[in-house]
Amino acid sequence: MGEKKNIITIDGPSGAGKSTISKLLAAKLHYTYLDTGAMYRVVGLQVHRSGLDLETAKGKKELTHLLDSLDLKLASGADSQEIRAFLAGEDVSEAIRTPEMAMVASRVSAEPEVRIKLTEMQRAIGNNGAIVAEGRDMGTVVFPDAKHKFFLDASTEERALRRQKQLLEKGQKIEYTEILSQIRKRDLDDSSRALAPLKPAADAIVIDSSEMGIDEVVSFILAEIDEGMTRETFKH
Ligand code: DC
């Protein structure tokens, strides 16, 4: 096997704290933060706006055209931890962060063509290493030779609470029970799809953060990375 890439993968279900943790890790390590969920959300937004019906042959054909001409960019915002998403030059960062777009993103992410296209883009971004890549299939499919892999989980109820708080901070008031059922549906769809389903890589460290604070999780991951580096040094 070749040299493992300087890539940290953080996979896990929605609301497990992946974004917060990944951004903090990237900032501490001076790595680039790659939010692959945002990429699926942008494609979802474009599919939604174009009114494609992916259940029909016509819709699938139109999806091919849409992906061929997809103009998707991620860039750092004013605050280096903030990532802005652009669709054909339009800043869609807020438009993609709604519960509705989360469901649409989950739906389009089951389309093989979408996964192929985004996997290719993600690998191009990760080519030089030094990234923290967050998503569902980072350690299993996109970066199987990443140096450090983590799978961040938390109980469904805790994740629903966290998501509700996050949405409230953005002025979106949604019932807890509704968020809980959306999370359950998305978990099921994301982990039961045929291609690149949500699951920990065989060599990932699984972290249950239900009862852990953010700083605790970040310290734990940094300690694991340090330990992994030390093991590597002794091997050579
Ligand atoms: O992480 P998120 O909530 O922004 O992701 C939105 C959806 O995108 C998620 O429900 C499934 C899909 N996704 C994926 O299939 N693979 C990834 N690497 C990231 C996200």
Short mmCIF file of C-alpha atoms and ligand atoms in Angstrom, two decimals, residues 10-15 18-19 35-41 96-97 101-110 115 118-119 122 134-138 142 163 186-187 189-190 193 195-198, ligand 1:
data_model
loop_
_atom_site.label_atom_id
_atom_site.label_comp_id
_atom_site.label_asym_id
_atom_site.label_seq_id
_atom_site.Cartn_x
_atom_site.Cartn_y
_atom_site.Cartn_z
CA ILE A 10 -15.03 12.83 9.77
CA ASP A 11 -18.11 10.83 8.81
CA GLY A 12 -21.36 10.36 10.64
CA PRO A 13 -25.11 10.99 10.64
CA SER A 14 -26.67 14.44 10.59
CA GLY A 15 -26.54 16.47 13.77
CA LYS A 18 -19.35 16.95 12.39
CA SER A 19 -19.28 20.51 11.04
CA ASP A 35 -17.84 20.32 3.72
CA THR A 36 -19.09 17.66 1.29
CA GLY A 37 -22.66 17.87 2.61
CA ALA A 38 -22.74 21.44 1.29
CA MET A 39 -21.85 20.09 -2.16
CA TYR A 40 -24.78 17.63 -2.11
CA ARG A 41 -27.04 20.41 -0.88
CA ILE A 96 -29.00 25.31 1.15
CA ARG A 97 -29.26 25.28 4.97
CA MET A 101 -32.84 21.23 1.25
CA ALA A 102 -31.38 18.64 3.63
CA MET A 103 -34.04 16.17 2.50
CA VAL A 104 -33.55 17.05 -1.19
CA ALA A 105 -29.77 16.67 -0.78
CA SER A 106 -30.28 13.25 0.76
CA ARG A 107 -32.52 12.27 -2.18
CA VAL A 108 -30.07 13.42 -4.90
CA SER A 109 -27.14 11.85 -3.05
CA ALA A 110 -28.55 8.40 -3.83
CA ARG A 115 -21.96 10.66 -6.39
CA LEU A 118 -18.97 14.98 -6.48
CA THR A 119 -16.51 12.24 -5.51
CA GLN A 122 -13.78 16.06 -3.66
CA GLU A 134 -16.56 15.89 6.48
CA GLY A 135 -19.43 13.79 5.12
CA ARG A 136 -20.92 10.30 4.99
CA ASP A 137 -18.45 8.37 2.81
CA MET A 138 -15.15 10.19 3.27
CA VAL A 142 -13.72 9.12 -1.29
CA ARG A 163 -30.22 20.52 15.18
CA ARG A 186 -32.52 10.87 6.61
CA ASP A 187 -30.50 8.37 8.70
CA ASP A 189 -32.15 6.82 3.61
CA ASP A 190 -28.45 7.69 3.94
CA ARG A 193 -28.80 3.46 -0.13
CA LEU A 195 -24.01 3.42 -3.21
CA ALA A 196 -21.61 4.70 -0.55
CA PRO A 197 -24.02 4.24 2.36
CA LEU A 198 -23.41 5.93 5.67
O1 DC B 1 -24.05 16.77 6.10
P1 DC B 1 -25.31 17.38 5.49
O2 DC B 1 -26.49 17.31 6.39
O3 DC B 1 -25.07 18.78 5.00
O4 DC B 1 -25.61 16.46 4.20
C1 DC B 1 -26.78 16.58 3.43
C2 DC B 1 -27.07 15.26 2.73
O5 DC B 1 -26.07 15.02 1.73
C3 DC B 1 -27.06 14.02 3.60
O6 DC B 1 -28.34 13.70 4.11
C4 DC B 1 -26.58 12.92 2.69
C5 DC B 1 -25.77 13.65 1.64
N1 DC B 1 -24.32 13.44 1.78
C6 DC B 1 -23.78 12.30 1.24
O7 DC B 1 -24.52 11.46 0.73
N2 DC B 1 -22.44 12.10 1.25
C7 DC B 1 -21.63 13.00 1.83
N3 DC B 1 -20.32 12.77 1.81
C8 DC B 1 -22.16 14.16 2.42
C9 DC B 1 -23.53 14.36 2.40
#
